[in-house]
């Protein structure tokens, strides 16, 4: 695609005017590739994120908890569908994106490489992980690319229910027996720091953040989103009678924000590089599903081709 000065100027004007870029509009190749990378990784995260929760559907403590968790996992599959479809409007191929995920050429959220050791961890995913996702994704409802922004509107509505479901489950544990409350605290201890890394590296170490903000794909920096999550969530932890596992956490009256300790970025980069507790397990599960579902995809393609030929 040859990029002319006139096309670039019109694109820049559209971005500056807060008008959505649509699939048939001209866009710089770098903008298109950035969106495919971000939307693809987002879609992969929804699919891989089903694995740690799906593992607990048959082991949830009550029938109601099973039904709620099953519905939540189904929602995540739907989110992936919206996002893969949005990426396809940019010319991406869904099969190619999945194969890149399996081959390690595309990433997904690092948080899903941590195990769910107890039922409280499932509650923590709904409350903390989906809570962090909402902070990030609400801003994406105003992303400059129309199909992505519109997909995020529905995703955020459903994620808000997931966050409430997780908080309600954690509240039941925190208000239960001494052992249940300790289970809840142990889960907060395990997930707090990994959740803070979900927003990505510090702004100074984030190579794509500045350009994504210039294009209005992102509206806030990684550090701004992380701070907003901490400010929102610390009062919730305290309301449950639990504690944040950060001895450096304190409220700053002057700034109106919580100050928090140093994140272990070495652990984050190790997990991103495939050295997390469940990296190999997650990719193995996706590879198995992809290979075992091949006959379904081939049958569906053959049926569609036959109907098209008949028409």
CSV table of C-alpha atoms in Angstrom, one decimal:
chain,number,residue,atom,x,y,z
A,1,UNK,CA,0.0,0.0,0.0
A,2,UNK,CA,1.5,3.3,-1.1
A,3,UNK,CA,0.9,6.0,1.5
A,4,UNK,CA,0.5,9.5,0.0
A,5,UNK,CA,0.8,12.8,1.9
A,6,UNK,CA,-2.8,13.6,1.1
A,7,UNK,CA,-4.1,10.3,2.5
A,8,UNK,CA,-1.9,10.7,5.6
A,9,UNK,CA,-3.1,14.3,6.2
A,10,UNK,CA,-6.8,13.2,5.9
A,11,UNK,CA,-6.1,10.3,8.4
A,12,UNK,CA,-4.5,12.6,10.8
A,13,UNK,CA,-7.4,15.1,10.6
A,14,UNK,CA,-9.9,12.3,11.3
A,15,UNK,CA,-7.9,11.2,14.4
A,16,UNK,CA,-7.7,14.8,15.6
A,17,UNK,CA,-11.4,15.3,15.1
A,18,UNK,CA,-12.2,12.2,17.2
A,19,UNK,CA,-14.0,10.5,14.2
A,20,UNK,CA,-13.8,6.8,14.0
A,21,UNK,CA,-11.7,5.1,11.4
A,22,UNK,CA,-13.8,2.4,9.6
A,23,UNK,CA,-12.6,-0.7,7.7
A,24,UNK,CA,-13.0,0.9,4.3
A,25,UNK,CA,-11.1,4.1,5.3
A,26,UNK,CA,-7.5,4.5,4.3
A,27,UNK,CA,-5.1,4.0,7.2
A,28,UNK,CA,-1.3,3.8,7.6
A,29,UNK,CA,0.0,0.3,7.4
A,30,UNK,CA,1.7,0.8,10.8
A,31,UNK,CA,-1.7,1.7,12.3
A,32,UNK,CA,-3.3,-1.4,10.8
A,33,UNK,CA,-0.5,-3.7,12.1
A,34,UNK,CA,-0.7,-2.2,15.5
A,35,UNK,CA,-4.4,-2.8,15.7
A,36,UNK,CA,-4.1,-6.4,14.5
A,37,UNK,CA,-1.4,-7.1,17.1
A,38,UNK,CA,-3.4,-5.5,20.0
A,39,UNK,CA,-6.8,-6.9,19.0
A,40,UNK,CA,-5.3,-10.3,18.3
A,41,UNK,CA,-3.6,-10.5,21.7
A,42,UNK,CA,-6.8,-9.3,23.3
A,43,UNK,CA,-8.8,-12.1,21.6
A,44,UNK,CA,-6.2,-14.7,22.6
A,45,UNK,CA,-6.3,-13.5,26.2
A,46,UNK,CA,-10.1,-14.1,26.3
A,47,UNK,CA,-9.6,-17.6,25.0
A,48,UNK,CA,-6.7,-18.6,27.2
A,49,UNK,CA,-8.4,-16.9,30.1
A,50,UNK,CA,-11.2,-19.5,29.9
A,51,UNK,CA,-8.7,-22.2,30.9
A,52,UNK,CA,-8.0,-21.4,34.6
A,53,UNK,CA,-11.7,-20.8,35.3
A,54,UNK,CA,-13.0,-23.7,33.2
A,55,UNK,CA,-10.9,-26.0,35.4
A,56,UNK,CA,-13.2,-25.1,38.3
A,57,UNK,CA,-16.6,-25.5,36.7
A,58,UNK,CA,-17.1,-29.1,38.0
A,59,UNK,CA,-15.5,-28.2,41.3
A,60,UNK,CA,-17.3,-25.0,42.2
A,61,UNK,CA,-18.8,-25.3,45.8
A,62,UNK,CA,-22.5,-25.0,44.9
A,63,UNK,CA,-24.8,-25.6,41.9
A,64,UNK,CA,-25.4,-21.8,41.7
A,65,UNK,CA,-21.6,-21.2,41.6
A,66,UNK,CA,-21.2,-23.8,38.8
A,67,UNK,CA,-24.0,-22.1,36.7
A,68,UNK,CA,-22.6,-18.6,37.2
A,69,UNK,CA,-19.0,-19.7,36.3
A,70,UNK,CA,-20.2,-21.7,33.3
A,71,UNK,CA,-22.0,-18.5,32.0
A,72,UNK,CA,-18.9,-16.4,32.7
A,73,UNK,CA,-16.7,-18.8,30.7
A,74,UNK,CA,-19.2,-18.7,27.8
A,75,UNK,CA,-19.1,-14.9,27.9
A,76,UNK,CA,-15.3,-15.0,27.5
A,77,UNK,CA,-15.7,-17.1,24.4
A,78,UNK,CA,-18.1,-14.6,23.0
A,79,UNK,CA,-15.6,-11.8,23.7
A,80,UNK,CA,-13.0,-13.6,21.7
A,81,UNK,CA,-15.4,-13.9,18.8
A,82,UNK,CA,-16.1,-10.2,18.8
A,83,UNK,CA,-12.4,-9.4,18.8
A,84,UNK,CA,-11.3,-11.9,16.2
A,85,UNK,CA,-14.1,-10.5,14.0
A,86,UNK,CA,-12.9,-7.0,14.5
A,87,UNK,CA,-9.3,-8.1,13.6
A,88,UNK,CA,-10.7,-9.7,10.4
A,89,UNK,CA,-12.1,-6.3,9.3
A,90,UNK,CA,-8.4,-5.2,9.1
A,91,UNK,CA,-7.5,-8.0,6.8
A,92,UNK,CA,-6.2,-10.4,9.5
A,93,UNK,CA,-6.9,-14.1,9.1
A,94,UNK,CA,-8.3,-15.8,12.2
A,95,UNK,CA,-6.6,-19.1,11.5
A,96,UNK,CA,-3.3,-17.4,11.1
A,97,UNK,CA,-3.6,-15.5,14.4
A,98,UNK,CA,-4.4,-18.7,16.3
A,99,UNK,CA,-1.5,-20.5,14.7
A,100,UNK,CA,0.8,-17.6,15.6
A,101,UNK,CA,-0.4,-17.9,19.2
A,102,UNK,CA,0.4,-21.6,19.3
A,103,UNK,CA,3.8,-21.0,17.7
A,104,UNK,CA,4.6,-18.3,20.3
A,105,UNK,CA,4.6,-15.5,17.7
A,106,UNK,CA,1.6,-13.7,19.3
A,107,UNK,CA,1.1,-13.1,23.0
A,108,UNK,CA,-1.8,-13.1,25.5
A,109,UNK,CA,-2.2,-11.5,28.9
A,110,UNK,CA,0.5,-12.7,31.3
A,111,UNK,CA,-2.0,-13.0,34.2
A,112,UNK,CA,-3.4,-16.3,32.7
A,113,UNK,CA,-0.1,-18.0,33.2
A,114,UNK,CA,-0.7,-18.3,36.9
A,115,UNK,CA,-2.6,-21.3,38.3
A,116,UNK,CA,-5.9,-21.3,40.2
A,117,UNK,CA,-5.0,-23.2,43.3
A,118,UNK,CA,-8.2,-22.7,45.2
A,119,UNK,CA,-11.8,-21.6,44.7
A,120,UNK,CA,-10.8,-18.2,46.0
A,121,UNK,CA,-8.5,-17.8,43.0
A,122,UNK,CA,-11.5,-18.1,40.7
A,123,UNK,CA,-13.2,-15.3,42.7
A,124,UNK,CA,-9.9,-13.3,42.5
A,125,UNK,CA,-10.0,-13.6,38.7
A,126,UNK,CA,-13.5,-12.3,38.5
A,127,UNK,CA,-12.9,-9.5,41.0
A,128,UNK,CA,-9.3,-8.4,40.5
A,129,UNK,CA,-8.4,-9.6,37.0
A,130,UNK,CA,-11.7,-8.6,35.4
A,131,UNK,CA,-11.6,-5.4,37.5
A,132,UNK,CA,-8.3,-4.5,36.0
A,133,UNK,CA,-9.6,-5.4,32.5
A,134,UNK,CA,-12.5,-3.0,33.0
A,135,UNK,CA,-10.2,-0.2,33.9
A,136,UNK,CA,-8.3,-0.8,30.6
A,137,UNK,CA,-11.2,-1.6,28.4
A,138,UNK,CA,-13.6,1.2,29.3
A,139,UNK,CA,-11.1,3.5,27.7
A,140,UNK,CA,-11.0,1.3,24.6
A,141,UNK,CA,-14.7,2.0,24.1
A,142,UNK,CA,-13.4,5.3,22.7
A,143,UNK,CA,-10.6,3.7,20.6
A,144,UNK,CA,-10.2,5.4,17.2
A,145,UNK,CA,-10.9,2.2,15.2
A,146,UNK,CA,-14.7,1.8,15.0
A,147,UNK,CA,-15.2,-2.0,15.0
A,148,UNK,CA,-12.8,-2.4,18.0
A,149,UNK,CA,-14.5,0.4,20.0
A,150,UNK,CA,-18.0,-1.0,19.3
A,151,UNK,CA,-16.9,-4.5,20.4
A,152,UNK,CA,-15.6,-3.2,23.6
A,153,UNK,CA,-18.9,-1.6,24.6
A,154,UNK,CA,-20.6,-4.9,24.8
A,155,UNK,CA,-17.5,-6.6,26.3
A,156,UNK,CA,-17.3,-4.0,29.1
A,157,UNK,CA,-21.0,-4.5,30.0
A,158,UNK,CA,-20.5,-8.2,30.5
A,159,UNK,CA,-17.1,-7.7,32.3
A,160,UNK,CA,-18.9,-5.5,34.8
A,161,UNK,CA,-21.1,-8.5,35.8
A,162,UNK,CA,-18.0,-10.7,36.0
A,163,UNK,CA,-16.3,-8.3,38.4
A,164,UNK,CA,-19.4,-8.1,40.6
A,165,UNK,CA,-19.7,-11.9,40.6
A,166,UNK,CA,-16.0,-12.2,41.6
A,167,UNK,CA,-16.4,-9.7,44.4
A,168,UNK,CA,-19.5,-11.4,45.7
A,169,UNK,CA,-17.8,-14.7,45.8
A,170,UNK,CA,-14.8,-13.2,47.6
A,171,UNK,CA,-17.1,-11.5,50.0
A,172,UNK,CA,-18.7,-14.8,50.9
A,173,UNK,CA,-15.3,-16.3,51.7
A,174,UNK,CA,-14.1,-13.2,53.6
A,175,UNK,CA,-17.2,-13.3,55.7
A,176,UNK,CA,-17.1,-17.1,56.3
A,177,UNK,CA,-15.0,-19.3,58.6
A,178,UNK,CA,-11.5,-18.5,59.6
A,179,UNK,CA,-10.2,-21.0,57.1
A,180,UNK,CA,-12.3,-19.4,54.3
A,181,UNK,CA,-11.1,-15.9,55.1
A,182,UNK,CA,-7.5,-17.1,55.0
A,183,UNK,CA,-8.2,-18.7,51.7
A,184,UNK,CA,-9.4,-15.4,50.4
A,185,UNK,CA,-6.3,-13.6,51.8
A,186,UNK,CA,-4.0,-16.1,50.3
A,187,UNK,CA,-5.6,-15.6,46.9
A,188,UNK,CA,-5.2,-11.8,47.2
A,189,UNK,CA,-1.6,-12.3,48.1
A,190,UNK,CA,-1.0,-14.4,45.0
A,191,UNK,CA,-2.8,-12.3,42.5
A,192,UNK,CA,-2.2,-8.7,43.6
A,193,UNK,CA,1.2,-8.2,42.0
A,194,UNK,CA,0.6,-10.1,38.8
A,195,UNK,CA,-2.6,-8.2,38.3
A,196,UNK,CA,-0.7,-4.9,38.5
A,197,UNK,CA,1.5,-6.0,35.6
A,198,UNK,CA,-1.6,-6.6,33.4
A,199,UNK,CA,-1.4,-2.9,32.3
A,200,UNK,CA,1.9,-3.5,30.7
A,201,UNK,CA,5.4,-2.2,31.4
A,202,UNK,CA,6.1,1.2,33.0
A,203,UNK,CA,5.6,4.0,30.5
A,204,UNK,CA,9.3,4.5,30.1
A,205,UNK,CA,9.7,0.9,29.0
A,206,UNK,CA,6.7,0.6,26.8
A,207,UNK,CA,7.7,0.8,23.2
A,208,UNK,CA,4.2,0.9,21.6
A,209,UNK,CA,2.2,3.0,24.2
A,210,UNK,CA,3.1,6.5,23.0
A,211,UNK,CA,2.3,5.8,19.3
A,212,UNK,CA,-1.0,4.0,20.3
A,213,UNK,CA,-2.0,7.1,22.3
A,214,UNK,CA,-1.1,9.4,19.4
A,215,UNK,CA,-3.5,7.4,17.2
A,216,UNK,CA,-6.2,7.4,19.9
A,217,UNK,CA,-6.1,3.6,20.1
A,218,UNK,CA,-5.2,4.0,23.8
A,219,UNK,CA,-6.5,6.9,25.8
A,220,UNK,CA,-4.4,6.5,28.9
A,221,UNK,CA,-0.8,5.4,29.6
A,222,UNK,CA,0.0,2.1,31.3
A,223,UNK,CA,1.0,3.8,34.5
A,224,UNK,CA,-2.2,6.0,34.6
A,225,UNK,CA,-4.4,2.9,34.2
A,226,UNK,CA,-2.4,1.0,36.9
A,227,UNK,CA,-2.8,3.9,39.3
A,228,UNK,CA,-6.6,4.1,38.6
A,229,UNK,CA,-6.9,0.4,39.4
A,230,UNK,CA,-5.0,0.6,42.7
A,231,UNK,CA,-7.1,3.7,43.7
A,232,UNK,CA,-10.3,1.8,42.9
A,233,UNK,CA,-9.4,-1.5,44.4
A,234,UNK,CA,-7.6,-0.8,47.7
A,235,UNK,CA,-10.9,0.4,49.4
A,236,UNK,CA,-12.6,-2.8,48.2
A,237,UNK,CA,-9.9,-5.0,49.8
A,238,UNK,CA,-10.3,-3.1,53.0
A,239,UNK,CA,-14.1,-3.4,52.9
A,240,UNK,CA,-13.7,-7.2,52.8
A,241,UNK,CA,-11.5,-7.1,55.9
A,242,UNK,CA,-8.5,-8.2,53.8
A,243,UNK,CA,-5.1,-6.6,53.3
A,244,UNK,CA,-3.0,-5.7,50.3
A,245,UNK,CA,0.3,-7.6,50.3
A,246,UNK,CA,2.3,-4.4,49.9
A,247,UNK,CA,4.1,-2.9,53.0
A,248,UNK,CA,4.8,0.3,51.0
A,249,UNK,CA,1.2,1.0,50.2
A,250,UNK,CA,0.0,4.3,51.6
A,251,UNK,CA,-2.5,7.1,50.8
A,252,UNK,CA,-1.0,10.4,49.7
A,253,UNK,CA,-3.2,13.3,50.7
A,254,UNK,CA,-1.4,15.8,48.4
A,255,UNK,CA,-1.8,13.7,45.2
A,256,UNK,CA,-5.1,12.0,46.1
A,257,UNK,CA,-3.7,8.7,45.1
A,258,UNK,CA,-2.2,5.6,46.7
A,259,UNK,CA,1.5,5.1,46.6
A,260,UNK,CA,2.5,1.5,46.1
A,261,UNK,CA,5.7,-0.6,46.1
A,262,UNK,CA,8.0,-1.6,43.3
A,263,UNK,CA,6.7,-4.2,40.9
A,264,UNK,CA,8.8,-7.2,40.2
A,265,UNK,CA,9.3,-6.6,36.5
A,266,UNK,CA,11.8,-9.4,36.1
A,267,UNK,CA,9.0,-11.9,36.9
A,268,UNK,CA,6.7,-10.1,34.4
A,269,UNK,CA,9.2,-10.3,31.6
A,270,UNK,CA,10.0,-14.0,32.4
A,271,UNK,CA,6.3,-14.8,32.2
A,272,UNK,CA,5.9,-13.0,28.9
A,273,UNK,CA,8.9,-14.9,27.6
A,274,UNK,CA,7.2,-18.2,28.3
A,275,UNK,CA,8.7,-19.0,31.7
A,276,UNK,CA,5.6,-18.6,33.9
A,277,UNK,CA,4.1,-21.3,36.1
A,278,UNK,CA,1.5,-22.3,33.4
A,279,UNK,CA,2.8,-21.0,30.0
A,280,UNK,CA,3.5,-24.5,28.6
A,281,UNK,CA,0.2,-25.9,30.0
A,282,UNK,CA,-1.8,-23.1,28.5
A,283,UNK,CA,-0.3,-23.3,25.0
A,284,UNK,CA,-0.5,-27.1,25.1
A,285,UNK,CA,-4.2,-26.9,25.8
A,286,UNK,CA,-4.7,-24.5,22.9
A,287,UNK,CA,-2.7,-26.6,20.6
A,288,UNK,CA,-4.7,-29.7,21.5
A,289,UNK,CA,-8.0,-27.9,21.0
A,290,UNK,CA,-6.8,-26.5,17.7
A,291,UNK,CA,-5.7,-29.9,16.3
A,292,UNK,CA,-8.7,-31.8,17.6
A,293,UNK,CA,-11.1,-29.2,16.1
A,294,UNK,CA,-9.5,-29.3,12.7
A,295,UNK,CA,-12.2,-31.7,11.3
A,296,UNK,CA,-14.9,-29.3,12.4
A,297,UNK,CA,-13.4,-26.3,10.7
A,298,UNK,CA,-12.8,-28.4,7.5
A,299,UNK,CA,-16.4,-29.7,7.5
A,300,UNK,CA,-17.8,-26.2,8.1
A,301,UNK,CA,-15.7,-24.8,5.2
A,302,UNK,CA,-16.7,-27.6,2.9
A,303,UNK,CA,-20.4,-27.0,3.8
A,304,UNK,CA,-20.1,-23.3,3.2
A,305,UNK,CA,-18.4,-23.8,-0.1
A,306,UNK,CA,-21.1,-26.3,-1.2
A,307,UNK,CA,-23.9,-23.9,-0.3
A,308,UNK,CA,-22.1,-21.0,-2.2
A,309,UNK,CA,-21.7,-23.2,-5.3
A,310,UNK,CA,-25.4,-24.2,-5.1
A,311,UNK,CA,-26.4,-20.6,-4.8
